[in-house]
PDB file of C-alpha atoms in Angstrom:
ATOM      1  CA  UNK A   1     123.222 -39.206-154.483  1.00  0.00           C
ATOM      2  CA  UNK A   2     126.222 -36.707-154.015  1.00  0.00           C
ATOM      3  CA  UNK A   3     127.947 -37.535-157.349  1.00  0.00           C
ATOM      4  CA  UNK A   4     128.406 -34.295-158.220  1.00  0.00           C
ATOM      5  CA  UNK A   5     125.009 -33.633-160.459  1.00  0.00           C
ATOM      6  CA  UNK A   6     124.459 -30.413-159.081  1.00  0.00           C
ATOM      7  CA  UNK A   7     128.125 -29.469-159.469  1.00  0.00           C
ATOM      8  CA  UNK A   8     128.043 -30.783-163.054  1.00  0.00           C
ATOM      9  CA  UNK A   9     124.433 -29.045-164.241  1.00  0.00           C
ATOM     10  CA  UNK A  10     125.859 -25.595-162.729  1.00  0.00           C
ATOM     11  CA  UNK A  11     129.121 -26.245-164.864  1.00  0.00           C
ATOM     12  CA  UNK A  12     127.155 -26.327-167.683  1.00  0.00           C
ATOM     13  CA  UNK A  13     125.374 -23.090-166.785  1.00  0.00           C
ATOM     14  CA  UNK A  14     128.905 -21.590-166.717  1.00  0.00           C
ATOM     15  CA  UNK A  15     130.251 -22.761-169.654  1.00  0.00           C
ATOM     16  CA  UNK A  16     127.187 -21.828-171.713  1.00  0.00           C
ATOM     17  CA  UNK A  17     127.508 -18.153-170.408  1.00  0.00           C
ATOM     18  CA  UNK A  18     130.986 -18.120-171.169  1.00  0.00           C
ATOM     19  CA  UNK A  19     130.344 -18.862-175.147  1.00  0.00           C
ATOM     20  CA  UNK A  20     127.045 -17.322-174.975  1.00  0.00           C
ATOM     21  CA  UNK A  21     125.786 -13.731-175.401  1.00  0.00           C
ATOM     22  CA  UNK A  22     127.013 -10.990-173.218  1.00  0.00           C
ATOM     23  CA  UNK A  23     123.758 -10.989-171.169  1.00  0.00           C
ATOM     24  CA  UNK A  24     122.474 -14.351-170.300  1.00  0.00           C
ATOM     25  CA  UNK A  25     119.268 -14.962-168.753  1.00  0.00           C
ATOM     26  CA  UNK A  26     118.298 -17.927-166.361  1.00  0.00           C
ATOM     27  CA  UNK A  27     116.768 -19.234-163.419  1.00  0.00           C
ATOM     28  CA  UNK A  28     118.346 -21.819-160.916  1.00  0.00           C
ATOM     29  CA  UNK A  29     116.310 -23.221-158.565  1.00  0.00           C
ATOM     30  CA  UNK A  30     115.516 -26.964-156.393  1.00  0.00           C
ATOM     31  CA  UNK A  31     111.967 -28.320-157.192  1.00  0.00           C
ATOM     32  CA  UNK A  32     110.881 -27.931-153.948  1.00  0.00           C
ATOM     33  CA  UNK A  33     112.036 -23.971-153.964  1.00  0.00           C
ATOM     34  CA  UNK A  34     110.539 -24.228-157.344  1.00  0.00           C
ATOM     35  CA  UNK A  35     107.105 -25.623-155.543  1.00  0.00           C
ATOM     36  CA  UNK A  36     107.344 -23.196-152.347  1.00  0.00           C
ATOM     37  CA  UNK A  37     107.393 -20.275-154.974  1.00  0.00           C
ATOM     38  CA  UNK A  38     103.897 -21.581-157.258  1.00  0.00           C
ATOM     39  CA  UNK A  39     102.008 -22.400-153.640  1.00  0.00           C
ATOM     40  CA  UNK A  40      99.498 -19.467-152.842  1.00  0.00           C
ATOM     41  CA  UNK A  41     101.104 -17.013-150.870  1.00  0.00           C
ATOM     42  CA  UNK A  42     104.644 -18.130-152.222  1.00  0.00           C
ATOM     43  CA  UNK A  43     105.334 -15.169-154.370  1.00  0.00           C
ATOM     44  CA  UNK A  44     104.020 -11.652-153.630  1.00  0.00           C
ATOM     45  CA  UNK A  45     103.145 -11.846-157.627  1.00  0.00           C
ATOM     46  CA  UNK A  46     100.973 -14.830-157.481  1.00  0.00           C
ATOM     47  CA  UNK A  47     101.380 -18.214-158.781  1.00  0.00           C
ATOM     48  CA  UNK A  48     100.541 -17.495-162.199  1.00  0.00           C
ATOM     49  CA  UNK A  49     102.917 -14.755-162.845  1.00  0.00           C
ATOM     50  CA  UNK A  50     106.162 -17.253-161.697  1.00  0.00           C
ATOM     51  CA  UNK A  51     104.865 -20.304-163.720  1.00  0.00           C
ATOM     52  CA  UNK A  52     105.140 -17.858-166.294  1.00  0.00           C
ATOM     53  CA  UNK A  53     108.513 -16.606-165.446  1.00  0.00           C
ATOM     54  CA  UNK A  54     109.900 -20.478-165.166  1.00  0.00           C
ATOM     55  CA  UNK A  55     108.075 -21.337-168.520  1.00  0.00           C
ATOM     56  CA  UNK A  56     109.402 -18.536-170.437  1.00  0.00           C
ATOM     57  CA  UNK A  57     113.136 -18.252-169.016  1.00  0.00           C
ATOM     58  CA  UNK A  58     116.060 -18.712-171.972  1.00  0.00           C
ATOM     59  CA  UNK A  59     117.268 -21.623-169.680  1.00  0.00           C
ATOM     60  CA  UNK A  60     116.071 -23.357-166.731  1.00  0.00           C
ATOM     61  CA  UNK A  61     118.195 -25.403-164.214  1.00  0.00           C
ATOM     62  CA  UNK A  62     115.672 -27.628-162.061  1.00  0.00           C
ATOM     63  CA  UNK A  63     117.829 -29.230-159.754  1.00  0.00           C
ATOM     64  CA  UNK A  64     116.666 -32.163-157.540  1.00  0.00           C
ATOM     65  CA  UNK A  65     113.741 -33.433-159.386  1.00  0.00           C
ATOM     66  CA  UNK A  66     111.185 -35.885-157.850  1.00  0.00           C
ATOM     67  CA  UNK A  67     112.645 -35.174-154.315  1.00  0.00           C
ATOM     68  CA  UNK A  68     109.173 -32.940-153.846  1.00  0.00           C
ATOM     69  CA  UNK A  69     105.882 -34.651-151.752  1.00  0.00           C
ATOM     70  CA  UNK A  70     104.165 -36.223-154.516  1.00  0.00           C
ATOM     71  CA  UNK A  71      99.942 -34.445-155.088  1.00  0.00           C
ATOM     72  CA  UNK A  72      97.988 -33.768-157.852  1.00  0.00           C
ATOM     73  CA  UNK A  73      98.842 -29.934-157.156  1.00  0.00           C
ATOM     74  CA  UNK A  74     102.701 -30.604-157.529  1.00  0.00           C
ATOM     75  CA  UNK A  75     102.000 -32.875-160.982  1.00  0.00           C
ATOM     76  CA  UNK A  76      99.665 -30.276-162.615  1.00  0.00           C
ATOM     77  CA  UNK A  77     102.464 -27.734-161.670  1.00  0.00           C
ATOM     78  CA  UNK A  78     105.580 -30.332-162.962  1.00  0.00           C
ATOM     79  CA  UNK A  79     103.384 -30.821-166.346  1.00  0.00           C
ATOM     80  CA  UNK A  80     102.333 -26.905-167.152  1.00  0.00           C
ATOM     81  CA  UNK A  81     106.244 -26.181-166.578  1.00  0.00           C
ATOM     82  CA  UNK A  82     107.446 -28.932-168.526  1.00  0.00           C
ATOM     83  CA  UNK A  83     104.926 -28.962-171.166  1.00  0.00           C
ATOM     84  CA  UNK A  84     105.570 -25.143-171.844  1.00  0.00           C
ATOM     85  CA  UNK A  85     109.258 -25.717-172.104  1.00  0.00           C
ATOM     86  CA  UNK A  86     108.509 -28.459-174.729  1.00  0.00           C
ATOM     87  CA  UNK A  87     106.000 -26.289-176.613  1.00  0.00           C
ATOM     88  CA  UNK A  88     108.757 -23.555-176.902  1.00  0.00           C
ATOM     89  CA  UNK A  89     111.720 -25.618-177.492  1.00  0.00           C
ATOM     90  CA  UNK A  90     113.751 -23.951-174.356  1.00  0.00           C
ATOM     91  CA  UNK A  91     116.437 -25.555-173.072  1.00  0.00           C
ATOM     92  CA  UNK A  92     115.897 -27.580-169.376  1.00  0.00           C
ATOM     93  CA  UNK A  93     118.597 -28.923-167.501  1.00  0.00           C
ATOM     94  CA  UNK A  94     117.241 -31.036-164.796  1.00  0.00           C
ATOM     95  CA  UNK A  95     118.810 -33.414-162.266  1.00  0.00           C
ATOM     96  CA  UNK A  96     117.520 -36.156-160.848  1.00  0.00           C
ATOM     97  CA  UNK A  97     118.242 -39.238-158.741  1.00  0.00           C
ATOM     98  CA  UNK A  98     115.756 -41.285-160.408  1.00  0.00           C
ATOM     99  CA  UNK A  99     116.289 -43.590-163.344  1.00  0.00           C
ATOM    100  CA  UNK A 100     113.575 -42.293-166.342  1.00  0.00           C
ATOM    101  CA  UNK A 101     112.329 -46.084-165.385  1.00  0.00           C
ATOM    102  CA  UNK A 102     113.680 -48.339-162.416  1.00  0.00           C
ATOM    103  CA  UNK A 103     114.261 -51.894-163.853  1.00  0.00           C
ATOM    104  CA  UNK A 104     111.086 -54.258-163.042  1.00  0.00           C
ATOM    105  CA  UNK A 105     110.903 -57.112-161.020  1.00  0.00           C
ATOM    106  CA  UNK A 106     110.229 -60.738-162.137  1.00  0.00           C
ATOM    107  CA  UNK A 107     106.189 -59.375-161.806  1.00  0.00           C
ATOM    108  CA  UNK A 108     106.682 -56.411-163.840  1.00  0.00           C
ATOM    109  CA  UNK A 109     107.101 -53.948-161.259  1.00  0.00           C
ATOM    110  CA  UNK A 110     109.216 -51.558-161.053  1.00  0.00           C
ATOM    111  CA  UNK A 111     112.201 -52.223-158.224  1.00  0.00           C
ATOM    112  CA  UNK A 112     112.096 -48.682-157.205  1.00  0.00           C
ATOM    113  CA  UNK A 113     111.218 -45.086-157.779  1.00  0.00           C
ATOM    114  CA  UNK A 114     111.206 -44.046-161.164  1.00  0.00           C
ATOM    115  CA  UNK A 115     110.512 -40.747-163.258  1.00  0.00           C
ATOM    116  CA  UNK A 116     107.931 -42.644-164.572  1.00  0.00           C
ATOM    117  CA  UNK A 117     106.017 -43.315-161.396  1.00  0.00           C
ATOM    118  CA  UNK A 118     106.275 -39.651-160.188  1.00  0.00           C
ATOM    119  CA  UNK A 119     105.709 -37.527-163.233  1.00  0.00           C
ATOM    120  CA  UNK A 120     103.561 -39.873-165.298  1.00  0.00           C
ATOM    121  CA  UNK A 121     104.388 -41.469-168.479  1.00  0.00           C
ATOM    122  CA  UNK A 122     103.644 -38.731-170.602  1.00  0.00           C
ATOM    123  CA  UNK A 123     105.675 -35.993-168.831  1.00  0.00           C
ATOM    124  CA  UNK A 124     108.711 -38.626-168.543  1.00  0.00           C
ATOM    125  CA  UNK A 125     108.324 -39.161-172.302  1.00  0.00           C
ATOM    126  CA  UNK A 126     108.364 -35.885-173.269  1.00  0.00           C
ATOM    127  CA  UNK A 127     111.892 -35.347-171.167  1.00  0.00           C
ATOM    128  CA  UNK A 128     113.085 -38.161-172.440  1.00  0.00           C
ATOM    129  CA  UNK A 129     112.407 -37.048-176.190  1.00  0.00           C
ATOM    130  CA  UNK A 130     114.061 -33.446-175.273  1.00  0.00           C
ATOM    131  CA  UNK A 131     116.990 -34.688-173.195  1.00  0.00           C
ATOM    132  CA  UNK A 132     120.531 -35.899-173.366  1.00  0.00           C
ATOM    133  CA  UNK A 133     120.860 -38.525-170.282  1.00  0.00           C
ATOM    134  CA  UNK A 134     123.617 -37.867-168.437  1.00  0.00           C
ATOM    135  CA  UNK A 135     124.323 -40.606-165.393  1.00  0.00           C
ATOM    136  CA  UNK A 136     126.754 -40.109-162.917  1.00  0.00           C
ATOM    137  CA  UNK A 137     127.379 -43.370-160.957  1.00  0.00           C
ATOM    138  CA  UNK A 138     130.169 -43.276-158.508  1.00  0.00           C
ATOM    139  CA  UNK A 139     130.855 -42.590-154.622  1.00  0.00           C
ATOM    140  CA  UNK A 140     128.302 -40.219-152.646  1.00  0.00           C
ATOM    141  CA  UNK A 141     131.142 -37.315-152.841  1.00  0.00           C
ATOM    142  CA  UNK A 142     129.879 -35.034-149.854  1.00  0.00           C
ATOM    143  CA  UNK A 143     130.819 -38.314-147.544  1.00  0.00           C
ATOM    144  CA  UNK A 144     134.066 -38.642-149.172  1.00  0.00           C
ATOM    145  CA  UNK A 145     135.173 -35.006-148.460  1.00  0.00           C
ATOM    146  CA  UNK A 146     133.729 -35.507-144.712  1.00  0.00           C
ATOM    147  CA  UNK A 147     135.639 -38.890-144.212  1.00  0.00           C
ATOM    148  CA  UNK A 148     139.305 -37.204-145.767  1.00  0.00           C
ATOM    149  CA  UNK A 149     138.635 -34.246-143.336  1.00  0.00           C
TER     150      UNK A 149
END
């Protein structure tokens, strides 16, 4: 929490519009914005039309992953967005404060939240497979710059 992920997957953004082609397409958005846009009535152009729009954007940056209320609505729309990515081969660049899979207990349970227990093994697999982990560990940074001000 406040290591700088956000800061870090916009970086990104800019440095691959810098080397890329003179017009570069894509779509920044939190998952819950993400979520408040798919819900009926979110979009004057229907649910459908921005799945589509997500799915079939050059690049997507999903920031905040897994911080959405968990419901079969907001899985079936993680999966179709995900999956469709996959299927295409487009680039995702997603942040997250959960691990892919929290370390288990001496039962075999996980210790905490996990991408895992919110997505469902198959959708975590599949970002796994497509993804280059990226962990920043370190201070909470927005309570840094409060405490030196």
């Amino acid at each position: 929490m406040g290591t700088g992920k956000t800061h870090q997957a916009y970086g990104a953004l800019r440095t691959i519009a810098e080397a890329g082609p003179p017009r570069f397409e894509f779509i920044a958005t939190t998952a819950p914005d993400m979520y408040g846009r798919l819900r009926p009535g979110g979009s004057d152009k229907g649910t459908e039309y921005e799945l589509r729009r997500l799915a079939t954007v050059p690049l997507l940056l999903l920031d905040n992953l897994g911080t959405e209320k968990l419901s079969e609505w907001t899985e079936e729309a993680t999966y179709r967005l995900i999956n469709e990515c996959y299927n295409q081969c487009l680039p995702l660049i997603v942040t997250t404060n959960l691990p892919v899979r929290a370390p288990l207990d001496d039962h075999g349970r996980p210790t905490g939240p996990d991408l895992v227990g919110r997505l469902g093994e198959r959708l975590a697999s599949r970002l796994a497979e497509a993804a280059t982990a990226l962990i920043l560990n370190g201070p909470d940074r927005r309570r840094h710059l409060r405490s030196a001000s």
